[in-house]
Coordinates of C-alpha atoms in Angstrom, one line a residue:
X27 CA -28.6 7.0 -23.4
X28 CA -32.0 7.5 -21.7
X29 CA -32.8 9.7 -18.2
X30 CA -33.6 6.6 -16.8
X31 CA -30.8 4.7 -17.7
X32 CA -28.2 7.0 -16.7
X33 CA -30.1 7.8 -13.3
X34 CA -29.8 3.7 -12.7
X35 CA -25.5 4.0 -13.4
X36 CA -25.6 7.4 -11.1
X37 CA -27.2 5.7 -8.6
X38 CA -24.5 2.3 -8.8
X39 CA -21.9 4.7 -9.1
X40 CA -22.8 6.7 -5.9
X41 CA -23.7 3.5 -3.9
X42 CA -20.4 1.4 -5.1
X43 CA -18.4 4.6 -4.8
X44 CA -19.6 5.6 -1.2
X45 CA -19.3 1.8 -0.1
X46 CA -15.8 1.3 -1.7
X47 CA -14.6 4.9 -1.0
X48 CA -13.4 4.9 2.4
X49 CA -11.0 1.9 2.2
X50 CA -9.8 2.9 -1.2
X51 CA -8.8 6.6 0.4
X52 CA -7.0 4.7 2.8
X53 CA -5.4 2.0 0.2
X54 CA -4.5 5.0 -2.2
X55 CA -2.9 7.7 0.0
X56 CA -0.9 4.7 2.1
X57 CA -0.2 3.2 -1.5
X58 CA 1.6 6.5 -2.8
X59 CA 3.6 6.2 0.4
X60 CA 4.7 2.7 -0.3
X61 CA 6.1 3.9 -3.9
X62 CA 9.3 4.9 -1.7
X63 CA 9.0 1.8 0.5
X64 CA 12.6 1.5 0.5
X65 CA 14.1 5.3 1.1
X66 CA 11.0 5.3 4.4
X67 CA 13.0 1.8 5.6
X68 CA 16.4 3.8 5.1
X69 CA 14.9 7.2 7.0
X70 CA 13.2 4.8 9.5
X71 CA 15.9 2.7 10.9
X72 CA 18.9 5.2 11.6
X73 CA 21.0 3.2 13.6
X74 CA 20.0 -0.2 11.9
X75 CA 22.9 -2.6 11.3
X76 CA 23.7 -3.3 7.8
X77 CA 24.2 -7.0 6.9
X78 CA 27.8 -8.2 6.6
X79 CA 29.4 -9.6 4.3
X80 CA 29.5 -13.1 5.2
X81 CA 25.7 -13.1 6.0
X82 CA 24.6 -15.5 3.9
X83 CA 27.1 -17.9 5.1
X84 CA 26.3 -18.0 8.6
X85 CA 22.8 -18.1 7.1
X86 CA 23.8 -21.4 5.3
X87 CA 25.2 -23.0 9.2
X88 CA 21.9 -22.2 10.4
X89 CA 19.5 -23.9 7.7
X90 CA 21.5 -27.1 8.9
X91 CA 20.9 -26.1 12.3
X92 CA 17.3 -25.8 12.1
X93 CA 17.1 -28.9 9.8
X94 CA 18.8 -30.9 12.2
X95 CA 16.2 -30.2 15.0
X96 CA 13.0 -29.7 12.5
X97 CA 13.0 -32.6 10.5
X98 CA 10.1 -31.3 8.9
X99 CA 12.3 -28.0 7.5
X100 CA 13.7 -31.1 5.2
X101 CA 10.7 -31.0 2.8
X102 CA 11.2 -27.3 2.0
X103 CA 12.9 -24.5 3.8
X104 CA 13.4 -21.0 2.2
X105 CA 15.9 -18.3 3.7
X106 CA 15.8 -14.5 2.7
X107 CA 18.6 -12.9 1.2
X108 CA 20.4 -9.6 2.6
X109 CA 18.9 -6.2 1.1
X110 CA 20.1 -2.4 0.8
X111 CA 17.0 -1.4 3.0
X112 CA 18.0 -2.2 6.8
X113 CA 14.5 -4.0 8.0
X114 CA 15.5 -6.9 5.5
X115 CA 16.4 -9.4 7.9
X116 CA 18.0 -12.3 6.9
X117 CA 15.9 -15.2 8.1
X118 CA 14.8 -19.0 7.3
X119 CA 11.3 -20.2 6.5
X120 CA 9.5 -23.1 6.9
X121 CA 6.7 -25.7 7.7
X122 CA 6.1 -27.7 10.7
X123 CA 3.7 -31.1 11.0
X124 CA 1.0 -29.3 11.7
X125 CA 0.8 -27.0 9.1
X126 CA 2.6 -23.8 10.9
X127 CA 4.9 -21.5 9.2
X128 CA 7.6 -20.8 11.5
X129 CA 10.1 -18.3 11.1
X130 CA 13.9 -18.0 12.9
X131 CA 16.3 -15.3 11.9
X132 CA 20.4 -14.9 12.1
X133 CA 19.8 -13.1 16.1
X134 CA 17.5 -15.7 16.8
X135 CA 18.1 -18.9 19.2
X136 CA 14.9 -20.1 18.4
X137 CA 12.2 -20.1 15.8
X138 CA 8.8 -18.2 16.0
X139 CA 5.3 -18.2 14.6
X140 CA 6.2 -16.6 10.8
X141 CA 3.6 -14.3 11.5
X142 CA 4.7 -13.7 15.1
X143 CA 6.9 -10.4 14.2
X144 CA 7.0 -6.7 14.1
X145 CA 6.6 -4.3 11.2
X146 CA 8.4 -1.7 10.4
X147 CA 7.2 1.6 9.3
X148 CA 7.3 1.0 5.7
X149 CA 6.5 -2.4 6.1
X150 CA 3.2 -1.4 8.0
X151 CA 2.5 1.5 5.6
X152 CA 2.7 -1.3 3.2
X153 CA -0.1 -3.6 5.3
X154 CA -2.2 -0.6 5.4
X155 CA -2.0 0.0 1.6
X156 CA -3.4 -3.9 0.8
X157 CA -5.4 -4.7 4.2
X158 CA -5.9 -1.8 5.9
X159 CA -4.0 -2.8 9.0
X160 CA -6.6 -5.5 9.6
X161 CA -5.1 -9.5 10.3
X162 CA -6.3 -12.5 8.3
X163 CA -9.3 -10.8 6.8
X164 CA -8.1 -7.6 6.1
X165 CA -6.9 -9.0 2.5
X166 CA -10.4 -10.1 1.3
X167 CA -11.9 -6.9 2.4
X168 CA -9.5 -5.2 0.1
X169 CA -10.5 -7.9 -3.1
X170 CA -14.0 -7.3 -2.0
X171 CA -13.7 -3.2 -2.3
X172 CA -11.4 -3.5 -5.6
X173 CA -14.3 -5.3 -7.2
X174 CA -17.0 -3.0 -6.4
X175 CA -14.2 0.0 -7.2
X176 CA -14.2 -1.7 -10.7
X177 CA -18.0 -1.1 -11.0
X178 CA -17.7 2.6 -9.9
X179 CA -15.3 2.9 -12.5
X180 CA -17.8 1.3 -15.3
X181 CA -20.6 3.0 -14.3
X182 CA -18.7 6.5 -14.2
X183 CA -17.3 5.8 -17.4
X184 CA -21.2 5.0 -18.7
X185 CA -22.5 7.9 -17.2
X186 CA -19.9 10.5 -18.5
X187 CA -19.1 8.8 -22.3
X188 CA -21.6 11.1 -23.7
X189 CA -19.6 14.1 -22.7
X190 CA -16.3 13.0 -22.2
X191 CA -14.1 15.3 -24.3
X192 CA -16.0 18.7 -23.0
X193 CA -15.9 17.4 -19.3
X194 CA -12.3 16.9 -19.8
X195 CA -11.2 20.8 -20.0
X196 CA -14.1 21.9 -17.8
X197 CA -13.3 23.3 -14.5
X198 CA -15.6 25.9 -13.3
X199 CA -14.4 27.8 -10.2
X200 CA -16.8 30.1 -8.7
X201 CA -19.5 30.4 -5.7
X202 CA -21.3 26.8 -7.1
X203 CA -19.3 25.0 -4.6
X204 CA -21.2 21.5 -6.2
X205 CA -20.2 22.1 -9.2
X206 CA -16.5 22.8 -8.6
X207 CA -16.2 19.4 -7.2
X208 CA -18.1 17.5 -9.7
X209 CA -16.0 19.5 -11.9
X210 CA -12.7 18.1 -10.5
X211 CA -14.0 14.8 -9.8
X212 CA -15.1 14.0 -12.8
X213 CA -11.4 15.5 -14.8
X214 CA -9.6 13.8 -11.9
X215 CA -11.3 11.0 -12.8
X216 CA -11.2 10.9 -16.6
X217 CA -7.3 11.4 -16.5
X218 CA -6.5 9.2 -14.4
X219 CA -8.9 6.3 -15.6
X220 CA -6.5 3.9 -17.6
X221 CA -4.4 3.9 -14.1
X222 CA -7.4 3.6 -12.2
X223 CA -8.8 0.4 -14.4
X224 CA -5.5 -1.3 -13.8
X225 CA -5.6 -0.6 -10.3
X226 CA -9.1 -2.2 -9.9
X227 CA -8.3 -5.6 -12.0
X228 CA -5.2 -6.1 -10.4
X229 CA -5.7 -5.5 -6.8
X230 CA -8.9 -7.7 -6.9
X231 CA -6.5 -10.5 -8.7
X232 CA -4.2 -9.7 -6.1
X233 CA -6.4 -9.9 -3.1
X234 CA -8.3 -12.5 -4.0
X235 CA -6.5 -15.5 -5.8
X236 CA -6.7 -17.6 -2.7
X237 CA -9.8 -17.6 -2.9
X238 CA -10.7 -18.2 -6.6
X239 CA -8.1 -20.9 -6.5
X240 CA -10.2 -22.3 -3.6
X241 CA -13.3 -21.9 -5.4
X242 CA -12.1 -23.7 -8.3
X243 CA -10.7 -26.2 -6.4
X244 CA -13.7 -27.3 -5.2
X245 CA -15.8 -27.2 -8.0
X246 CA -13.7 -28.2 -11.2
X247 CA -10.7 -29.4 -10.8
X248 CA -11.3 -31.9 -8.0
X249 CA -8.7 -30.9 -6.0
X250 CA -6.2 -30.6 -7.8
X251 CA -5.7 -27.5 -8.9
X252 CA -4.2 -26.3 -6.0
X253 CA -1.1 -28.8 -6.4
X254 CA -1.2 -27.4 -10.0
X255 CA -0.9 -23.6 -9.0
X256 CA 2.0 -23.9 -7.3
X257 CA 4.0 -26.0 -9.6
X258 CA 2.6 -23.6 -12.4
X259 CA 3.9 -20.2 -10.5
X260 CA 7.1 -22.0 -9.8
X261 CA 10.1 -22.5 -12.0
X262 CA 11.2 -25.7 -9.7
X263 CA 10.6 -28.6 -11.6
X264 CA 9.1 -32.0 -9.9
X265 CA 11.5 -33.6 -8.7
X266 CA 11.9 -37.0 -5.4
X267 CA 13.9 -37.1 -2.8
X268 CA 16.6 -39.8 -3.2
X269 CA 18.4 -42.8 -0.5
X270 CA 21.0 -40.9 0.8
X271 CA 22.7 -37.7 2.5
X272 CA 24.2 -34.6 0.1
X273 CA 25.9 -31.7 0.9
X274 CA 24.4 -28.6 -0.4
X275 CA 25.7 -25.9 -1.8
X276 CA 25.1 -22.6 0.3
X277 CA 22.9 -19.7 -0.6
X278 CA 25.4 -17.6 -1.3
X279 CA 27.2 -19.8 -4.1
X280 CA 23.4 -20.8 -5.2
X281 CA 22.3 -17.1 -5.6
X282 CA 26.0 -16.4 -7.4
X283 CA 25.3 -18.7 -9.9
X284 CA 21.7 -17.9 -11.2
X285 CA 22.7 -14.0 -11.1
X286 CA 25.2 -15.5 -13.7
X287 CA 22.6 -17.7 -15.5
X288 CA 19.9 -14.9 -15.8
X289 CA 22.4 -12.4 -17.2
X290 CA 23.9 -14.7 -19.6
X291 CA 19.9 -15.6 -20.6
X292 CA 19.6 -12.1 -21.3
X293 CA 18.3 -9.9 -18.0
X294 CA 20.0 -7.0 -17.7
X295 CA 20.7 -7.8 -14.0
X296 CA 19.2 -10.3 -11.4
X297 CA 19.2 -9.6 -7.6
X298 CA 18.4 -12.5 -5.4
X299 CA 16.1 -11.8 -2.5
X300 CA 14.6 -15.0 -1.2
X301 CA 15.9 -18.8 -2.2
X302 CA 14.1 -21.9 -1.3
X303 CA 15.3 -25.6 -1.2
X304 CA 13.4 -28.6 -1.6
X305 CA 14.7 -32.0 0.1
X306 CA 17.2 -30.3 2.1
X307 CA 20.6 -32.2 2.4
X308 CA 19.3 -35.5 0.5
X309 CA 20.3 -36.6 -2.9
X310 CA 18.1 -35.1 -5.6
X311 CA 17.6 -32.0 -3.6
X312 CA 16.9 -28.6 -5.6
X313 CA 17.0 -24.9 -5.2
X314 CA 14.6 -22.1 -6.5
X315 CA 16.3 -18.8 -5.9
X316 CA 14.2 -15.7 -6.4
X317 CA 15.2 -12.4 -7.4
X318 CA 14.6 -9.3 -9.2
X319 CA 15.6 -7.7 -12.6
X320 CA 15.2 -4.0 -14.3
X321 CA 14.3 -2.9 -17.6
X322 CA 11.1 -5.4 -17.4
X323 CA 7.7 -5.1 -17.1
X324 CA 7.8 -7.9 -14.7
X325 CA 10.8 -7.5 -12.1
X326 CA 10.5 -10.8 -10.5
X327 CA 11.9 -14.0 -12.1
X328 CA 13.3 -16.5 -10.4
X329 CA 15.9 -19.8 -11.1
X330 CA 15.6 -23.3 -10.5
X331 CA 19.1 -25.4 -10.0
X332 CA 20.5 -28.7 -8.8
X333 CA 21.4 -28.2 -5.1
X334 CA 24.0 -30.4 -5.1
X335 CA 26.4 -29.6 -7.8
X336 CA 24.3 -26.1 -8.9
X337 CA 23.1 -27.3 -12.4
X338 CA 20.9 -24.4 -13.5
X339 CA 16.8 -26.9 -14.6
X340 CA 15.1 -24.6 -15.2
X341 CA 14.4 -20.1 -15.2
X342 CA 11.4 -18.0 -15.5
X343 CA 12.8 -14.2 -16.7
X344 CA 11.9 -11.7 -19.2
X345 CA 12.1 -13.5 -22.3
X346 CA 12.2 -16.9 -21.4
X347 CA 8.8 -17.2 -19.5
X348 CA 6.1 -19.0 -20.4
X349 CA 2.4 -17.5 -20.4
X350 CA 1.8 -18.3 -16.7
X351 CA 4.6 -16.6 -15.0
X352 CA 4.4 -13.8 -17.9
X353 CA 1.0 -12.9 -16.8
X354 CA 1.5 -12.9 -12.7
X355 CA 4.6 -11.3 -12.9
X356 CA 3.0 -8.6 -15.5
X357 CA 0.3 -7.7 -12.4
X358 CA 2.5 -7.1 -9.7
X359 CA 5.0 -4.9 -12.0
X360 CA 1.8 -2.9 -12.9
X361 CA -0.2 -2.6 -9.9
X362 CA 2.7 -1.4 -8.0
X363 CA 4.7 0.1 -10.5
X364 CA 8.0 -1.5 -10.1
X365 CA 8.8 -2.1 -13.9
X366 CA 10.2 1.7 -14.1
X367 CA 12.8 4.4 -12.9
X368 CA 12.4 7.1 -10.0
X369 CA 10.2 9.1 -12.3
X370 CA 7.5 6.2 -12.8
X371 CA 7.4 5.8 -9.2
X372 CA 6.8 9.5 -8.8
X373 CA 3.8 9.5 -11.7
X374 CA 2.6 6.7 -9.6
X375 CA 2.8 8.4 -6.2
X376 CA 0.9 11.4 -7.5
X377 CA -1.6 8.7 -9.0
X378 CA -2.1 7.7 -5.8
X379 CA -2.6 10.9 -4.0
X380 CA -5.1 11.9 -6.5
X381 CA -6.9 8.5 -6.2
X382 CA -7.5 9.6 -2.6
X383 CA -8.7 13.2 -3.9
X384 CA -11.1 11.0 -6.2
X385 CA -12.8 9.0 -3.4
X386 CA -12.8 11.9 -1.2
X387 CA -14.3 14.2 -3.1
X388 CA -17.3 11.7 -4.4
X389 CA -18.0 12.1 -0.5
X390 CA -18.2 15.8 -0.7
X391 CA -20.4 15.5 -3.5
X392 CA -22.9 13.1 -2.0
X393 CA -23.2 15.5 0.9
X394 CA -23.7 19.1 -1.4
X395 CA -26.4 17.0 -3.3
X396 CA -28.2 16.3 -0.4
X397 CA -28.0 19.0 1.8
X398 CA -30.8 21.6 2.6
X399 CA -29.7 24.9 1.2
X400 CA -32.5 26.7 3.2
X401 CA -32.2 25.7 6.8
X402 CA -29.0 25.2 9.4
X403 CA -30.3 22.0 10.7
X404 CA -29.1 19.4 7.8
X405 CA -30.4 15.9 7.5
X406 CA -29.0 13.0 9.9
X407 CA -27.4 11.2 6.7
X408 CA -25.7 14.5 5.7
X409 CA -23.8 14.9 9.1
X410 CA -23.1 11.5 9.2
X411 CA -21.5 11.3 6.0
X412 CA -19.7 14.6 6.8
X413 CA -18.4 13.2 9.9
X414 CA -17.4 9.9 8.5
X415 CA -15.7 11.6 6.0
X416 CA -13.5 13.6 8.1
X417 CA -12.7 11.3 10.5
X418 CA -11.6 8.5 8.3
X419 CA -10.0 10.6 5.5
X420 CA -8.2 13.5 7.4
X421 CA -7.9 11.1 10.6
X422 CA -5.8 8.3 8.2
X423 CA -3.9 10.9 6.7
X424 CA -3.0 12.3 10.8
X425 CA -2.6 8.8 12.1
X426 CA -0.1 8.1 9.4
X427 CA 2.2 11.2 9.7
X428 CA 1.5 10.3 13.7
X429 CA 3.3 6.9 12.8
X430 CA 6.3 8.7 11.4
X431 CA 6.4 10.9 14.0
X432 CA 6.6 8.0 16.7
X433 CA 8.9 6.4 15.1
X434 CA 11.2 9.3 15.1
X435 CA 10.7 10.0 18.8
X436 CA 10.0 7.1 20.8
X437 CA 13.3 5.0 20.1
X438 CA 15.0 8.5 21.9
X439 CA 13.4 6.6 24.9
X440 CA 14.5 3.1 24.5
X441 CA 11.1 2.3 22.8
X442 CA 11.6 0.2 19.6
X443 CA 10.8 1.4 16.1
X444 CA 9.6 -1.9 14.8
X445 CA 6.9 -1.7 18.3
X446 CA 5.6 1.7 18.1
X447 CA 4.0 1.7 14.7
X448 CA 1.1 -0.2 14.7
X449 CA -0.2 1.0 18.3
X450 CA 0.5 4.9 17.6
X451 CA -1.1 4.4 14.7
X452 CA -4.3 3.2 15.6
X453 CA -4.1 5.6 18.6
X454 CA -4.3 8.0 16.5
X455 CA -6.7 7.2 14.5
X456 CA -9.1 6.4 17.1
X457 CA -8.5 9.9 18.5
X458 CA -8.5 12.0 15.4
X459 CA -12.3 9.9 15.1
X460 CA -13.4 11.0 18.6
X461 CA -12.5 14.4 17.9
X462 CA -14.5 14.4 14.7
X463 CA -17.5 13.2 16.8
X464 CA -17.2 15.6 19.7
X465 CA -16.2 19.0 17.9
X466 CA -18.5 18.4 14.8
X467 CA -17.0 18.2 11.0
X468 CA -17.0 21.7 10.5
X469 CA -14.4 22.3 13.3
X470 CA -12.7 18.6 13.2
X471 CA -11.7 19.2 9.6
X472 CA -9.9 23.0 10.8
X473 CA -8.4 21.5 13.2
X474 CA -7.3 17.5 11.8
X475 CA -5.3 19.6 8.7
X476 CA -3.5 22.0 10.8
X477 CA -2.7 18.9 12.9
X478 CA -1.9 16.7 10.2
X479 CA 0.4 20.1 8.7
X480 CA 2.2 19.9 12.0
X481 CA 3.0 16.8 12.7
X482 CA 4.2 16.1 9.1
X483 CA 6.3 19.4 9.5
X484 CA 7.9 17.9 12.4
X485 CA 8.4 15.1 11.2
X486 CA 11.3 16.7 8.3
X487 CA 12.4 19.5 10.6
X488 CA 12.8 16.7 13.7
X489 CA 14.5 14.3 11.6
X490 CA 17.0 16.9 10.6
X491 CA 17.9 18.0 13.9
X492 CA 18.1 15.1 15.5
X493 CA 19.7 12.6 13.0
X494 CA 21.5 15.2 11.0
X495 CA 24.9 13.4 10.7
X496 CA 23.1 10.8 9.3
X497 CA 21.9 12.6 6.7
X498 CA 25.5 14.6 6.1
X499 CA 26.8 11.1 5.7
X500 CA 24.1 9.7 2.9
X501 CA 24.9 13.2 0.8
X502 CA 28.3 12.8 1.2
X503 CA 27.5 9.1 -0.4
X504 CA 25.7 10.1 -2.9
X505 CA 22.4 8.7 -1.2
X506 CA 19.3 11.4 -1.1
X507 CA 16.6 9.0 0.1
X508 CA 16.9 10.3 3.3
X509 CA 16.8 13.9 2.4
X510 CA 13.4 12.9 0.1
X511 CA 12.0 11.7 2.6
X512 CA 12.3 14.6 4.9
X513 CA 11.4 17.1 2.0
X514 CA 8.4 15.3 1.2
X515 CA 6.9 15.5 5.1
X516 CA 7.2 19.3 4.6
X517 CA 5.9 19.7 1.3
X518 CA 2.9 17.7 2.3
X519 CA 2.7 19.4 5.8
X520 CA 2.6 22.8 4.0
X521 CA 0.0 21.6 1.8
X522 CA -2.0 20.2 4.5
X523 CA -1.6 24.1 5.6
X524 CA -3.5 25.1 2.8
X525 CA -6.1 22.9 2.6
X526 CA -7.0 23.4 6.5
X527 CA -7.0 27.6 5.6
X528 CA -9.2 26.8 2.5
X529 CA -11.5 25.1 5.2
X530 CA -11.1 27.5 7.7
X531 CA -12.5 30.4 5.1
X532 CA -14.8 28.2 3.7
X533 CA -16.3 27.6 7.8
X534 CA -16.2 31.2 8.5
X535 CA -17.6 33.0 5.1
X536 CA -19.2 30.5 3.1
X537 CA -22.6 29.2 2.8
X538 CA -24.2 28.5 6.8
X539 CA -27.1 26.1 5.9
X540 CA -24.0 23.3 5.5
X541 CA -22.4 21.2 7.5
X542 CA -19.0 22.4 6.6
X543 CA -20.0 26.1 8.2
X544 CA -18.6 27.0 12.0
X545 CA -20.7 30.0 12.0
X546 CA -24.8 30.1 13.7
X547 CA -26.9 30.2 10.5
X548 CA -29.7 32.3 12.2
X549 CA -27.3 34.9 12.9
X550 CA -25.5 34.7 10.1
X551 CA -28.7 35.6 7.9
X552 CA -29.5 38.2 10.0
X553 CA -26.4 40.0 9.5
X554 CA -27.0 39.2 6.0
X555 CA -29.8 41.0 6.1
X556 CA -28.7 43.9 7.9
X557 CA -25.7 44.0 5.5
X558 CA -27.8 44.4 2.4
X559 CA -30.4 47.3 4.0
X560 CA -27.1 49.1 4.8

């Protein structure tokens, strides 16, 4: 490959990687996180009531409820089904005249706005992972950034083909600071690049099939496609409602029966989690009941039946889907790795981790390339990348174990969990930023990680003390996600340790024309100097 083509990809990659970066570090280290979505829900609701066991019966009194004084809930009205984790409410969906999705739970007397309800802590730790916290737009960003992460990934891979095998084993420790984190960039990188690939194609699909479909819509299919999507991603066939009431068989006999259905079609198991009827309590009413199944790459499959007398029409499962739902079930079992046991959820939690590293440290090696290695005072774009750098990738990482650590404490003053997360959060955030700004990177960084190693500390040791017959009672029942959860805070706290002493050395006795040093480079090369005539 020529100079000059390879200085072209360099110059892409840098760009696309830098532009993309600080929302991937973000996506990635929240993303590892949500690979234990359930055991945070378990750790973060302590004294959260289970569901019973006639749940889905009362929920069946209250979808005639609502339809009864939402005629509109007739057309379609979905209702969630009980879960293991405790912020799995059981709660009815549906659509009003004017095109609003409402939303009404068992506790409720009345419905709300669908999106009109709190997160919990994995729940938000999930938001941040696919729109960085943001409302409404926060999605496209994220479709937006997975593109241009797929043309980082390109470009590196064009830029380092030449050499791939012998940058593969190389990692060169020694006073060349650069080259020790292009060193581990690029193996980080290299090893990780299959994941990373699949990453990039499926969170843009992900993020951004609204708005293809939209696209599309408009421009070849005449409108119809949109019609067409959702019949093709659904296993309901089309079907009219008929003259005349019907009584409908509840969710709980509905889900009963198509757990049966999709074993005896061959699943290996089938757990309904959301059900959804169509031309509720009318004759030729239906039901689509959702749910998922293990030992597949895609999990979720769902199956259609005959509300009335429960007449299984139709199922898409593994090995009886056709190409559509085989393909968009396929992308959500590997973008979030859900088609695998406990260890394929730890591979992909470490993936994620060292995604962040990834984007992190292409930061750290935009500033050492331009840096001036002969004065103190460093160029504006330098300290502004340093800055932005440690703000938004130690400040996330500190506003996150901040979350966990509100969540912990604040309920022990009648706050709510479920109210705490998002505005701690942010909170932090926004002061881990201002501290960045006012004490300089050099410092900020020190002081972020031993804050971040604290808090996350805490957070284990806290949880311990304060809930510790909870988490006497989940041994005893065989149940370690609450014990995980509290051994990973530490383990990451101590390595957030590390890393702020590693910074701490590297402030104090490394190199003081850098933006990274603590010390006054004047007087540290006169000392220098003074050193070496001694």
């Amino acid at each position: 490959m020529k100079a000059p083509t390879i200085r072209t990809f360099t110059t892409v990659h840098t760009w696309t990687g830098l532009l993309a970066g600080f929302a991937l570090f973000i996506a990635f280290y929240a993303g590892a996180l949500t690979m234990f979505h359930e055991q945070i829900d378990t750790w973060a609701m302590p004294r959260a009531a289970m569901a019973r066991a006639d749940t889905m019966e009362r929920a069946h009194a209250m979808l005639a409820d609502i339809v009864a004084k939402h005629p509109a809930a007739r057309t379609q009205i979905g209702v969630t089904y009980p879960a293991d984790h405790p912020s799995h409410e059981v709660a009815a969906y549906w659509m009003e005249k004017d095109g609003s999705w409402k939303t009404q739970a068992l506790g409720d007397s009345t419905p709300r706005d669908s999106e009109d309800h709190e997160h919990g802590l994995a729940d938000f730790v999930y938001e941040l992972h696919y729109d960085l916290g943001i409302p409404v737009v926060g999605i496209y960003l994220m479709g937006v950034v997975s593109v241009i992460y797929g043309l980082a990934l390109l470009t590196g891979l064009l830029i380092h083909l030449p050499n791939l095998v012998r940058e593969l084993f190389a990692l060169r420790p020694g006073n060349n600071l650069k080259r020790l984190w292009q060193d581990a960039h690029n193996v980080i990188g290299i090893l990780s690049l299959p994941f990373h690939i699949v990453f990039a194609i499926t969170g843009a699909l992900l993020c951004l099939t609204l708005v293809l479909l939209m696209a599309f819509n408009t421009v070849a299919f005449d409108g119809k496609l949109m019609t067409a999507f959702e019949r093709m991603t659904s296993s309901l066939p089309e079907t009219q409602a008929k003259d005349g009431t019907a009584t409908m068989l509840s969710p709980a006999e509905l889900g009963a029966r198509a757990r049966r259905a999709a074993i005896a079609a061959g699943a290996a198991d089938f757990a309904p989690d959301y059900m959804r009827y169509a031309h509720y309590g009318q004759q030729g009413a239906t039901a689509e009941v959702r749910g998922t199944s293990t030992k597949t790459l895609g999990e979720y499959g769902s199956v259609a039946l005959d509300a009335i007398d429960g007449r299984v029409l139709n199922m898409q499962l593994t090995g009886v889907r056709d190409a559509n739902h085989a393909t968009y079930s396929a992308i959500f079992g590997l973008h979030f790795g859900s088609f695998g046991n406990l260890s394929l959820r730890w591979l992909y939690f470490l993936l994620g981790l060292a995604g962040a590293f990834l984007f992190y440290s292409g930061n750290l090696l935009y500033i050492e390339s331009r840096r001036k290695r002969r004065q103190a005072g460093q160029p504006m774009k330098v300290r502004a990348m340093a800055t932005a750098t440690v703000g938004v990738c130690i400040g996330s990482c500190f506003a996150i174990s901040m979350m966990f650590l509100g969540n912990l404490l604040l309920p022990l003053w009648g706050a709510l969990a479920t109210d705490v997360v998002r505005p701690v959060c942010f909170t932090a955030f926004a002061a881990a930023m201002a501290w960045t700004l006012w004490r300089r990177p050099a410092r900020a960084a020190v002081e972020l990680l031993w804050a971040t190693a604290v808090v996350s500390i805490a957070v284990g040791v806290l949880d311990a003390t304060i809930h510790g017959d909870r988490l006497l009672r989940t041994l005893q029942e065989g149940d370690f996600a609450v014990l995980g959860v509290d051994l990973v805070a530490v383990a990451m706290g101590i390595g957030f340790a590390w890393l702020g002493m590693a910074t701490r050395k590297r402030a104090i006795d490394g190199d003081p024309c850098s933006v990274w040093s603590s010390r006054n480079a004047a007087a540290a090369t006169v000392r220098d100097a003074a050193l070496q005539e001694a």
